[in-house]
Amino acid sequence: MSSTQNLKQRLEAVNEYERTPIPKNKLKGWKSFIGTYAGEHTAGTEFVLGPLFVAHGASAGDLVSGLIVGNILAVLSWAFLTGKVAVKTRTTLYYQLEKIAGNRFTLVYNVVNAALFCFLAGSMIAVSATAVGIPFNLQMPSLTDVYPNSVGWIITVFGIGAITTVVAMFGFNVISKFANIAAPWMIMIFIAAAVGVLPRLGINSFSDFWPVAETTIWNGVPLEGQSKFTFWHIMFFAWFCNMGMHIGMADLSLLRYAKKWTYGFSSATGMFLGHFIAWMASGILYSLFLIESKGSLVFAPGPIAYEAAGIAGAVCVVIAGWTTANPTLYRAGLAIQSINPKWKTWKVTLFVGLVTTIAACFPALVMQLLEFVALYGLILMPLGAVIFLDVFVLPKMGLASNYAELTNSHFNPAVGITWGISLIFCLGLNIYGGIEIFFLGLPGWFVAVFVYLLASKAIQKKVTNVSPTIPLTY
């Protein structure tokens, strides 16, 4: 048997239970989730987001306090919202939403969702490319770049995209194993690199750190052309940068494998190793880069890490990009595959990987990552509220869960109304109220809750023979 045939057989054998609950014998222990979350969130985004806090003029006090509060709120959201729904339903986000909203609505949602995941994964492939390009003296993107700046950049991105796609095609088991191997090493590189450059910033003892942090690293002065970040920006961003995953319920696809809902607290490894230690470490590296390059606008995680930690730093950037891109591509593949269950997940993931790699060629994905992840979470947020209410609240109100499935309906108007009104409300706050995108998720979630409960009650009242247990017949 040829190696190609063997590879195809292995891919065909991958069963991700896209439309059935996870069997008990396939449930995973807490170690799988600790490694997955640590690997995914101690990853390529950290080499981008940490420096962007420096660029936006966050002060040291605002950064530390904002990250602590925001990360705690994120972990609680993963456990009490996503974790509880995941172990009760044991289904993917996409199949659960189809049962609630109908396949016509889910078709639109899945395409939007997959596109957002592709762009996020693409930005991480671009991050890895900045490190791979170092030996070839590749021209690196700057803060103002939008389009590819060389053929070499495109070739590098396509090479990394191919490797990332192959790993994602093998499903959750391979992704979690990859993360468990990479995560402990990566966080040590983050810490070692940051500690190693402290003397170059004038920090030679523990007592030197905070004064230098306040005056040099996070001095509260934004770079030219960048807005000013306060405690509230940082706290809400730390909480909502992964809103699509927890409040938006995208991580149902991962936590459905958990034996207990409390495994949602495993996200703390990612939040405090990645979204606290790694963000601060990469901010330290970028601050030094700005000083030694005399304010260069080049924004490339690879060279920044290489300057601080040598080859180990550059390799860390490459693998960090992979550990975020892999599970993100996996989620995107599941989103597209749910449109047509007959499609093989690995083939869909291959297609999604190609789209993602093309998107990764555009540096703007990296340069606008703060705004993009906020927008991505905001778009998915209303449907997360819908799923949580449908699973836990509607039955207590005497209303039916899984309305579309029970009524053999292709579209549940309550879901469409909720999504539309919530996003219009957030858009209005942004345009007419002047409220920045980082702050829109919280009021938007409460609007989604209010609208879905009212719309469900009104719509189900019109259909008198729908109940939580007895489907309609025609």
GROMACS .gro file of C-alpha atoms in nm:
model
  474
    1MET     CA    1   0.000   0.000   0.000
    2SER     CA    2   0.141   0.342  -0.096
    3SER     CA    3   0.203   0.611   0.164
    4THR     CA    4  -0.062   0.828  -0.006
    5GLN     CA    5  -0.327   0.556   0.027
    6ASN     CA    6  -0.229   0.495   0.388
    7LEU     CA    7  -0.259   0.866   0.466
    8LYS     CA    8  -0.603   0.880   0.303
    9GLN     CA    9  -0.722   0.578   0.502
   10ARG     CA   10  -0.607   0.739   0.827
   11LEU     CA   11  -0.788   1.062   0.739
   12GLU     CA   12  -1.105   0.875   0.639
   13ALA     CA   13  -1.096   0.697   0.976
   14VAL     CA   14  -1.106   1.024   1.169
   15ASN     CA   15  -1.447   1.053   1.338
   16GLU     CA   16  -1.516   1.385   1.510
   17TYR     CA   17  -1.884   1.308   1.594
   18GLU     CA   18  -2.003   1.617   1.411
   19ARG     CA   19  -2.375   1.529   1.443
   20THR     CA   20  -2.388   1.293   1.739
   21PRO     CA   21  -2.306   1.331   2.109
   22ILE     CA   22  -1.956   1.225   2.214
   23PRO     CA   23  -1.958   0.860   2.339
   24LYS     CA   24  -1.854   0.815   2.703
   25ASN     CA   25  -1.549   0.612   2.607
   26LYS     CA   26  -1.419   0.905   2.402
   27LEU     CA   27  -1.434   1.162   2.681
   28LYS     CA   28  -1.103   1.322   2.778
   29GLY     CA   29  -0.942   1.388   3.116
   30TRP     CA   30  -0.841   1.729   3.245
   31LYS     CA   31  -0.483   1.697   3.114
   32SER     CA   32  -0.602   1.717   2.753
   33PHE     CA   33  -0.770   2.051   2.818
   34ILE     CA   34  -0.493   2.199   3.028
   35GLY     CA   35  -0.250   2.130   2.744
   36THR     CA   36  -0.488   2.247   2.472
   37TYR     CA   37  -0.572   2.576   2.642
   38ALA     CA   38  -0.214   2.643   2.747
   39GLY     CA   39  -0.091   2.571   2.395
   40GLU     CA   40  -0.361   2.767   2.216
   41HIS     CA   41  -0.333   3.076   2.437
   42THR     CA   42   0.042   3.071   2.491
   43ALA     CA   43   0.076   3.110   2.122
   44GLY     CA   44   0.124   3.331   1.820
   45THR     CA   45  -0.134   3.591   1.923
   46GLU     CA   46   0.067   3.661   2.239
   47PHE     CA   47   0.361   3.780   2.028
   48VAL     CA   48   0.123   4.032   1.869
   49LEU     CA   49  -0.115   4.138   2.146
   50GLY     CA   50   0.148   4.198   2.415
   51PRO     CA   51   0.340   4.447   2.197
   52LEU     CA   52   0.017   4.618   2.090
   53PHE     CA   53  -0.051   4.715   2.452
   54VAL     CA   54   0.287   4.891   2.448
   55ALA     CA   55   0.203   5.058   2.116
   56HIS     CA   56  -0.132   5.179   2.257
   57GLY     CA   57   0.031   5.339   2.560
   58ALA     CA   58  -0.102   5.119   2.840
   59SER     CA   59   0.044   5.209   3.180
   60ALA     CA   60   0.205   4.936   3.393
   61GLY     CA   61  -0.059   4.959   3.668
   62ASP     CA   62  -0.350   4.952   3.426
   63LEU     CA   63  -0.199   4.656   3.240
   64VAL     CA   64  -0.144   4.433   3.544
   65SER     CA   65  -0.477   4.507   3.715
   66GLY     CA   66  -0.674   4.495   3.390
   67LEU     CA   67  -0.529   4.159   3.290
   68ILE     CA   68  -0.592   4.000   3.630
   69VAL     CA   69  -0.959   4.104   3.645
   70GLY     CA   70  -1.031   4.037   3.277
   71ASN     CA   71  -0.869   3.693   3.275
   72ILE     CA   72  -1.061   3.582   3.587
   73LEU     CA   73  -1.387   3.684   3.418
   74ALA     CA   74  -1.287   3.492   3.103
   75VAL     CA   75  -1.217   3.172   3.299
   76LEU     CA   76  -1.551   3.199   3.479
   77SER     CA   77  -1.725   3.243   3.142
   78TRP     CA   78  -1.560   2.928   3.005
   79ALA     CA   79  -1.660   2.721   3.307
   80PHE     CA   80  -2.009   2.843   3.395
   81LEU     CA   81  -2.134   2.912   3.042
   82THR     CA   82  -1.948   2.700   2.786
   83GLY     CA   83  -1.851   2.411   3.014
   84LYS     CA   84  -2.203   2.356   3.149
   85VAL     CA   85  -2.364   2.364   2.805
   86ALA     CA   86  -2.093   2.140   2.656
   87VAL     CA   87  -2.132   1.851   2.903
   88LYS     CA   88  -2.511   1.869   2.885
   89THR     CA   89  -2.538   1.856   2.506
   90ARG     CA   90  -2.209   1.684   2.402
   91THR     CA   91  -2.251   1.835   2.054
   92THR     CA   92  -2.062   2.086   1.842
   93LEU     CA   93  -2.170   2.448   1.841
   94TYR     CA   94  -2.283   2.406   1.481
   95TYR     CA   95  -2.509   2.107   1.529
   96GLN     CA   96  -2.658   2.249   1.849
   97LEU     CA   97  -2.735   2.576   1.674
   98GLU     CA   98  -2.891   2.391   1.382
   99LYS     CA   99  -3.134   2.217   1.621
  100ILE     CA  100  -3.228   2.553   1.771
  101ALA     CA  101  -3.220   2.789   1.472
  102GLY     CA  102  -3.277   2.564   1.170
  103ASN     CA  103  -3.048   2.473   0.885
  104ARG     CA  104  -3.112   2.787   0.678
  105PHE     CA  105  -2.998   3.019   0.953
  106THR     CA  106  -2.711   2.788   1.045
  107LEU     CA  107  -2.588   2.791   0.685
  108VAL     CA  108  -2.538   3.169   0.700
  109TYR     CA  109  -2.392   3.158   1.050
  110ASN     CA  110  -2.147   2.878   0.970
  111VAL     CA  111  -2.010   3.058   0.666
  112VAL     CA  112  -1.959   3.377   0.869
  113ASN     CA  113  -1.811   3.180   1.159
  114ALA     CA  114  -1.573   2.984   0.938
  115ALA     CA  115  -1.457   3.303   0.764
  116LEU     CA  116  -1.375   3.464   1.098
  117PHE     CA  117  -1.185   3.155   1.212
  118CYS     CA  118  -0.995   3.152   0.882
  119PHE     CA  119  -0.884   3.511   0.930
  120LEU     CA  120  -0.775   3.444   1.289
  121ALA     CA  121  -0.580   3.133   1.189
  122GLY     CA  122  -0.434   3.326   0.897
  123SER     CA  123  -0.295   3.593   1.125
  124MET     CA  124  -0.116   3.322   1.323
  125ILE     CA  125   0.033   3.169   1.010
  126ALA     CA  126   0.163   3.517   0.927
  127VAL     CA  127   0.317   3.542   1.275
  128SER     CA  128   0.505   3.216   1.219
  129ALA     CA  129   0.620   3.342   0.879
  130THR     CA  130   0.799   3.639   1.039
  131ALA     CA  131   1.028   3.390   1.215
  132VAL     CA  132   1.078   3.148   0.926
  133GLY     CA  133   1.182   3.440   0.706
  134ILE     CA  134   1.473   3.545   0.932
  135PRO     CA  135   1.745   3.322   0.772
  136PHE     CA  136   1.639   3.443   0.426
  137ASN     CA  137   1.656   3.811   0.524
  138LEU     CA  138   1.287   3.840   0.436
  139GLN     CA  139   1.146   4.192   0.429
  140MET     CA  140   0.921   4.216   0.735
  141PRO     CA  141   0.581   4.391   0.749
  142SER     CA  142   0.536   4.719   0.936
  143LEU     CA  143   0.249   4.855   1.144
  144THR     CA  144   0.105   5.030   0.836
  145ASP     CA  145   0.134   4.744   0.582
  146VAL     CA  146  -0.186   4.600   0.432
  147TYR     CA  147  -0.072   4.396   0.130
  148PRO     CA  148   0.210   4.141   0.082
  149ASN     CA  149   0.543   4.318   0.036
  150SER     CA  150   0.737   4.045  -0.148
  151VAL     CA  151   0.714   3.712  -0.332
  152GLY     CA  152   0.931   3.560  -0.058
  153TRP     CA  153   0.669   3.651   0.201
  154ILE     CA  154   0.397   3.471   0.002
  155ILE     CA  155   0.609   3.157  -0.047
  156THR     CA  156   0.694   3.145   0.325
  157VAL     CA  157   0.329   3.185   0.425
  158PHE     CA  158   0.217   2.906   0.191
  159GLY     CA  159   0.479   2.667   0.330
  160ILE     CA  160   0.367   2.724   0.689
  161GLY     CA  161   0.002   2.712   0.589
  162ALA     CA  162   0.049   2.367   0.436
  163ILE     CA  163   0.201   2.223   0.754
  164THR     CA  164  -0.066   2.381   0.976
  165THR     CA  165  -0.347   2.246   0.758
  166VAL     CA  166  -0.214   1.889   0.762
  167VAL     CA  167  -0.204   1.886   1.145
  168ALA     CA  168  -0.560   2.024   1.168
  169MET     CA  169  -0.687   1.761   0.921
  170PHE     CA  170  -0.610   1.482   1.170
  171GLY     CA  171  -0.865   1.612   1.424
  172PHE     CA  172  -0.880   1.688   1.795
  173ASN     CA  173  -0.657   1.403   1.916
  174VAL     CA  174  -0.356   1.512   1.713
  175ILE     CA  175  -0.417   1.880   1.794
  176SER     CA  176  -0.427   1.816   2.170
  177LYS     CA  177  -0.112   1.600   2.155
  178PHE     CA  178   0.070   1.870   1.958
  179ALA     CA  179  -0.035   2.133   2.214
  180ASN     CA  180   0.067   1.921   2.513
  181ILE     CA  181   0.417   1.881   2.368
  182ALA     CA  182   0.461   2.245   2.269
  183ALA     CA  183   0.296   2.435   2.555
  184PRO     CA  184   0.546   2.378   2.842
  185TRP     CA  185   0.843   2.462   2.620
  186MET     CA  186   0.685   2.777   2.474
  187ILE     CA  187   0.596   2.943   2.803
  188MET     CA  188   0.951   2.884   2.926
  189ILE     CA  189   1.087   3.058   2.613
  190PHE     CA  190   0.854   3.353   2.672
  191ILE     CA  191   0.974   3.386   3.031
  192ALA     CA  192   1.342   3.322   2.958
  193ALA     CA  193   1.351   3.572   2.673
  194ALA     CA  194   1.188   3.846   2.879
  195VAL     CA  195   1.411   3.783   3.181
  196GLY     CA  196   1.718   3.768   2.957
  197VAL     CA  197   1.666   4.119   2.819
  198LEU     CA  198   1.586   4.289   3.151
  199PRO     CA  199   1.947   4.405   3.209
  200ARG     CA  200   1.938   4.578   2.867
  201LEU     CA  201   1.643   4.777   2.997
  202GLY     CA  202   1.831   4.873   3.314
  203ILE     CA  203   1.670   4.611   3.539
  204ASN     CA  204   1.937   4.435   3.747
  205SER     CA  205   1.737   4.345   4.056
  206PHE     CA  206   1.378   4.270   4.155
  207SER     CA  207   1.340   4.618   4.305
  208ASP     CA  208   1.436   4.776   3.971
  209PHE     CA  209   1.151   4.614   3.778
  210TRP     CA  210   0.848   4.822   3.868
  211PRO     CA  211   1.009   5.168   3.831
  212VAL     CA  212   1.143   5.072   3.486
  213ALA     CA  213   0.811   4.910   3.394
  214GLU     CA  214   0.628   5.236   3.470
  215THR     CA  215   0.875   5.470   3.300
  216THR     CA  216   1.015   5.267   3.009
  217ILE     CA  217   0.818   4.952   2.921
  218TRP     CA  218   0.456   5.054   2.979
  219ASN     CA  219   0.499   5.429   3.018
  220GLY     CA  220   0.142   5.525   2.930
  221VAL     CA  221   0.241   5.704   2.607
  222PRO     CA  222   0.098   5.560   2.282
  223LEU     CA  223   0.305   5.542   1.964
  224GLU     CA  224   0.226   5.788   1.689
  225GLY     CA  225  -0.106   5.707   1.524
  226GLN     CA  226  -0.219   5.467   1.801
  227SER     CA  227  -0.507   5.528   2.045
  228LYS     CA  228  -0.461   5.540   2.424
  229PHE     CA  229  -0.555   5.228   2.629
  230THR     CA  230  -0.682   5.252   2.988
  231PHE     CA  231  -0.761   4.991   3.259
  232TRP     CA  232  -1.106   4.946   3.108
  233HIS     CA  233  -0.973   4.877   2.758
  234ILE     CA  234  -0.739   4.612   2.895
  235MET     CA  235  -0.990   4.450   3.133
  236PHE     CA  236  -1.263   4.420   2.871
  237PHE     CA  237  -1.019   4.308   2.605
  238ALA     CA  238  -0.874   4.035   2.831
  239TRP     CA  239  -1.229   3.918   2.906
  240PHE     CA  240  -1.373   3.946   2.557
  241CYS     CA  241  -1.080   3.878   2.324
  242ASN     CA  242  -1.198   3.515   2.327
  243MET     CA  243  -1.566   3.600   2.356
  244GLY     CA  244  -1.643   3.390   2.051
  245MET     CA  245  -1.492   3.089   2.228
  246HIS     CA  246  -1.663   3.114   2.568
  247ILE     CA  247  -1.967   3.343   2.564
  248GLY     CA  248  -2.008   3.275   2.192
  249MET     CA  249  -1.991   2.898   2.263
  250ALA     CA  250  -1.740   2.806   1.990
  251ASP     CA  251  -1.554   2.594   2.245
  252LEU     CA  252  -1.848   2.357   2.271
  253SER     CA  253  -1.657   2.178   1.994
  254LEU     CA  254  -1.368   2.117   2.237
  255LEU     CA  255  -1.534   2.096   2.580
  256ARG     CA  256  -1.792   1.842   2.457
  257TYR     CA  257  -1.507   1.594   2.513
  258ALA     CA  258  -1.477   1.692   2.882
  259LYS     CA  259  -1.585   1.445   3.151
  260LYS     CA  260  -1.701   1.730   3.378
  261TRP     CA  261  -1.811   2.089   3.322
  262THR     CA  262  -1.547   2.203   3.570
  263TYR     CA  263  -1.284   2.126   3.306
  264GLY     CA  264  -1.379   2.468   3.172
  265PHE     CA  265  -1.156   2.604   3.449
  266SER     CA  266  -0.865   2.449   3.254
  267SER     CA  267  -0.880   2.767   3.048
  268ALA     CA  268  -0.698   2.934   3.340
  269THR     CA  269  -0.374   2.782   3.210
  270GLY     CA  270  -0.418   2.970   2.885
  271MET     CA  271  -0.538   3.290   3.047
  272PHE     CA  272  -0.266   3.331   3.307
  273LEU     CA  273   0.026   3.167   3.128
  274GLY     CA  274  -0.066   3.318   2.793
  275HIS     CA  275  -0.284   3.623   2.846
  276PHE     CA  276  -0.090   3.746   3.147
  277ILE     CA  277   0.269   3.620   3.161
  278ALA     CA  278   0.320   3.587   2.784
  279TRP     CA  279   0.153   3.920   2.703
  280MET     CA  280   0.373   4.096   2.955
  281ALA     CA  281   0.684   3.908   2.836
  282SER     CA  282   0.626   3.995   2.471
  283GLY     CA  283   0.556   4.355   2.572
  284ILE     CA  284   0.897   4.368   2.740
  285LEU     CA  285   1.062   4.234   2.424
  286TYR     CA  286   0.884   4.488   2.204
  287SER     CA  287   0.974   4.776   2.434
  288LEU     CA  288   1.341   4.684   2.405
  289PHE     CA  289   1.304   4.651   2.027
  290LEU     CA  290   1.158   5.004   2.007
  291ILE     CA  291   1.444   5.147   2.213
  292GLU     CA  292   1.722   4.974   2.020
  293SER     CA  293   1.565   5.034   1.677
  294LYS     CA  294   1.495   5.398   1.768
  295GLY     CA  295   1.119   5.371   1.719
  296SER     CA  296   1.108   5.152   1.406
  297LEU     CA  297   0.758   5.085   1.274
  298VAL     CA  298   0.854   4.727   1.179
  299PHE     CA  299   0.614   4.497   1.362
  300ALA     CA  300   0.738   4.139   1.324
  301PRO     CA  301   0.723   3.896   1.619
  302GLY     CA  302   0.993   3.672   1.467
  303PRO     CA  303   1.278   3.925   1.463
  304ILE     CA  304   1.168   4.067   1.799
  305ALA     CA  305   1.192   3.721   1.962
  306TYR     CA  306   1.514   3.638   1.776
  307GLU     CA  307   1.685   3.952   1.904
  308ALA     CA  308   1.602   3.851   2.261
  309ALA     CA  309   1.636   3.471   2.264
  310GLY     CA  310   1.819   3.381   1.945
  311ILE     CA  311   1.719   3.071   1.749
  312ALA     CA  312   1.506   2.939   2.037
  313GLY     CA  313   1.300   3.260   2.028
  314ALA     CA  314   1.246   3.236   1.652
  315VAL     CA  315   1.147   2.867   1.674
  316CYS     CA  316   0.909   2.954   1.958
  317VAL     CA  317   0.733   3.208   1.734
  318VAL     CA  318   0.690   2.946   1.460
  319ILE     CA  319   0.541   2.683   1.692
  320ALA     CA  320   0.335   2.943   1.879
  321GLY     CA  321   0.167   3.038   1.553
  322TRP     CA  322   0.092   2.672   1.480
  323THR     CA  323  -0.063   2.601   1.820
  324THR     CA  324  -0.320   2.876   1.766
  325ALA     CA  325  -0.377   2.815   1.396
  326ASN     CA  326  -0.430   2.437   1.435
  327PRO     CA  327  -0.738   2.435   1.664
  328THR     CA  328  -0.875   2.744   1.489
  329LEU     CA  329  -0.859   2.568   1.152
  330TYR     CA  330  -1.021   2.264   1.315
  331ARG     CA  331  -1.314   2.479   1.429
  332ALA     CA  332  -1.345   2.638   1.084
  333GLY     CA  333  -1.351   2.294   0.923
  334LEU     CA  334  -1.629   2.178   1.154
  335ALA     CA  335  -1.829   2.493   1.073
  336ILE     CA  336  -1.815   2.431   0.698
  337GLN     CA  337  -1.860   2.053   0.727
  338SER     CA  338  -2.184   2.100   0.921
  339ILE     CA  339  -2.337   2.263   0.611
  340ASN     CA  340  -2.330   1.923   0.440
  341PRO     CA  341  -2.276   1.625   0.674
  342LYS     CA  342  -2.176   1.406   0.379
  343TRP     CA  343  -1.857   1.606   0.331
  344LYS     CA  344  -1.552   1.453   0.496
  345THR     CA  345  -1.415   1.683   0.767
  346TRP     CA  346  -1.055   1.639   0.653
  347LYS     CA  347  -1.138   1.743   0.297
  348VAL     CA  348  -1.324   2.049   0.424
  349THR     CA  349  -1.032   2.136   0.651
  350LEU     CA  350  -0.798   2.111   0.351
  351PHE     CA  351  -1.012   2.364   0.162
  352VAL     CA  352  -1.039   2.590   0.466
  353GLY     CA  353  -0.662   2.572   0.507
  354LEU     CA  354  -0.612   2.701   0.153
  355VAL     CA  355  -0.844   2.997   0.213
  356THR     CA  356  -0.671   3.069   0.543
  357THR     CA  357  -0.326   3.060   0.386
  358ILE     CA  358  -0.429   3.308   0.116
  359ALA     CA  359  -0.565   3.541   0.386
  360ALA     CA  360  -0.239   3.507   0.582
  361CYS     CA  361  -0.049   3.674   0.299
  362PHE     CA  362  -0.203   4.010   0.401
  363PRO     CA  363  -0.014   4.165   0.699
  364ALA     CA  364  -0.316   4.380   0.791
  365LEU     CA  365  -0.461   4.072   0.967
  366VAL     CA  366  -0.177   4.095   1.220
  367MET     CA  367  -0.157   4.473   1.248
  368GLN     CA  368  -0.531   4.506   1.326
  369LEU     CA  369  -0.552   4.194   1.544
  370LEU     CA  370  -0.684   4.374   1.854
  371GLU     CA  371  -0.979   4.515   1.664
  372PHE     CA  372  -1.035   4.194   1.467
  373VAL     CA  373  -1.061   3.960   1.766
  374ALA     CA  374  -1.300   4.207   1.933
  375LEU     CA  375  -1.519   4.215   1.620
  376TYR     CA  376  -1.507   3.838   1.579
  377GLY     CA  377  -1.627   3.783   1.935
  378LEU     CA  378  -1.898   4.045   1.901
  379ILE     CA  379  -2.046   3.880   1.590
  380LEU     CA  380  -2.063   3.535   1.754
  381MET     CA  381  -2.175   3.657   2.097
  382PRO     CA  382  -2.557   3.677   2.042
  383LEU     CA  383  -2.574   3.312   1.932
  384GLY     CA  384  -2.387   3.204   2.245
  385ALA     CA  385  -2.656   3.375   2.453
  386VAL     CA  386  -2.923   3.198   2.245
  387ILE     CA  387  -2.769   2.853   2.305
  388PHE     CA  388  -2.726   2.905   2.680
  389LEU     CA  389  -3.084   3.026   2.720
  390ASP     CA  390  -3.221   2.750   2.500
  391VAL     CA  391  -3.049   2.476   2.701
  392PHE     CA  392  -3.103   2.603   3.055
  393VAL     CA  393  -3.366   2.881   3.068
  394LEU     CA  394  -3.643   2.809   2.816
  395PRO     CA  395  -3.746   2.475   2.976
  396LYS     CA  396  -3.787   2.653   3.311
  397MET     CA  397  -4.019   2.902   3.141
  398GLY     CA  398  -4.231   2.622   2.995
  399LEU     CA  399  -4.095   2.683   2.647
  400ALA     CA  400  -3.941   2.431   2.408
  401SER     CA  401  -3.570   2.393   2.352
  402ASN     CA  402  -3.441   2.296   2.006
  403TYR     CA  403  -3.739   2.467   1.845
  404ALA     CA  404  -3.635   2.409   1.484
  405GLU     CA  405  -3.577   2.038   1.540
  406LEU     CA  406  -3.908   1.990   1.722
  407THR     CA  407  -4.109   2.173   1.458
  408ASN     CA  408  -3.918   2.040   1.157
  409SER     CA  409  -3.853   2.403   1.072
  410HIS     CA  410  -3.572   2.533   0.853
  411PHE     CA  411  -3.564   2.867   1.034
  412ASN     CA  412  -3.641   2.985   1.388
  413PRO     CA  413  -3.735   3.355   1.362
  414ALA     CA  414  -3.649   3.414   1.728
  415VAL     CA  415  -3.282   3.344   1.660
  416GLY     CA  416  -3.265   3.563   1.350
  417ILE     CA  417  -3.438   3.849   1.530
  418THR     CA  418  -3.199   3.816   1.826
  419TRP     CA  419  -2.886   3.816   1.613
  420GLY     CA  420  -3.001   4.109   1.400
  421ILE     CA  421  -3.122   4.335   1.682
  422SER     CA  422  -2.818   4.264   1.901
  423LEU     CA  423  -2.568   4.352   1.627
  424ILE     CA  424  -2.766   4.660   1.518
  425PHE     CA  425  -2.775   4.775   1.881
  426CYS     CA  426  -2.397   4.732   1.913
  427LEU     CA  427  -2.337   4.908   1.581
  428GLY     CA  428  -2.554   5.198   1.698
  429LEU     CA  429  -2.362   5.229   2.024
  430ASN     CA  430  -2.039   5.235   1.826
  431ILE     CA  431  -2.144   5.487   1.560
  432TYR     CA  432  -2.379   5.717   1.747
  433GLY     CA  433  -2.266   5.662   2.106
  434GLY     CA  434  -1.895   5.670   2.032
  435ILE     CA  435  -1.840   5.351   2.235
  436GLU     CA  436  -1.531   5.158   2.123
  437ILE     CA  437  -1.567   4.802   2.000
  438PHE     CA  438  -1.391   4.659   2.308
  439PHE     CA  439  -1.684   4.763   2.532
  440LEU     CA  440  -1.980   4.650   2.322
  441GLY     CA  441  -1.992   4.282   2.417
  442LEU     CA  442  -2.142   4.322   2.766
  443PRO     CA  443  -2.446   4.540   2.679
  444GLY     CA  444  -2.488   4.341   2.357
  445TRP     CA  445  -2.514   4.013   2.552
  446PHE     CA  446  -2.790   4.146   2.777
  447VAL     CA  447  -2.980   4.276   2.475
  448ALA     CA  448  -2.952   3.931   2.315
  449VAL     CA  449  -3.087   3.765   2.630
  450PHE     CA  450  -3.383   4.003   2.653
  451VAL     CA  451  -3.472   3.980   2.283
  452TYR     CA  452  -3.444   3.600   2.259
  453LEU     CA  453  -3.664   3.537   2.561
  454LEU     CA  454  -3.933   3.776   2.434
  455ALA     CA  455  -3.916   3.651   2.075
  456SER     CA  456  -3.925   3.284   2.178
  457LYS     CA  457  -4.225   3.339   2.400
  458ALA     CA  458  -4.411   3.527   2.127
  459ILE     CA  459  -4.332   3.278   1.849
  460GLN     CA  460  -4.395   2.962   2.049
  461LYS     CA  461  -4.722   3.103   2.184
  462LYS     CA  462  -4.852   3.119   1.827
  463VAL     CA  463  -4.776   2.749   1.777
  464THR     CA  464  -4.994   2.593   2.043
  465ASN     CA  465  -4.890   2.231   1.993
  466VAL     CA  466  -4.516   2.278   2.047
  467SER     CA  467  -4.382   2.153   2.378
  468PRO     CA  468  -4.042   2.073   2.528
  469THR     CA  469  -4.097   1.701   2.467
  470ILE     CA  470  -4.354   1.654   2.188
  471PRO     CA  471  -4.265   1.762   1.832
  472LEU     CA  472  -4.519   1.916   1.602
  473THR     CA  473  -4.682   1.694   1.342
  474TYR     CA  474  -4.824   1.808   1.014
   0.00000   0.00000   0.00000
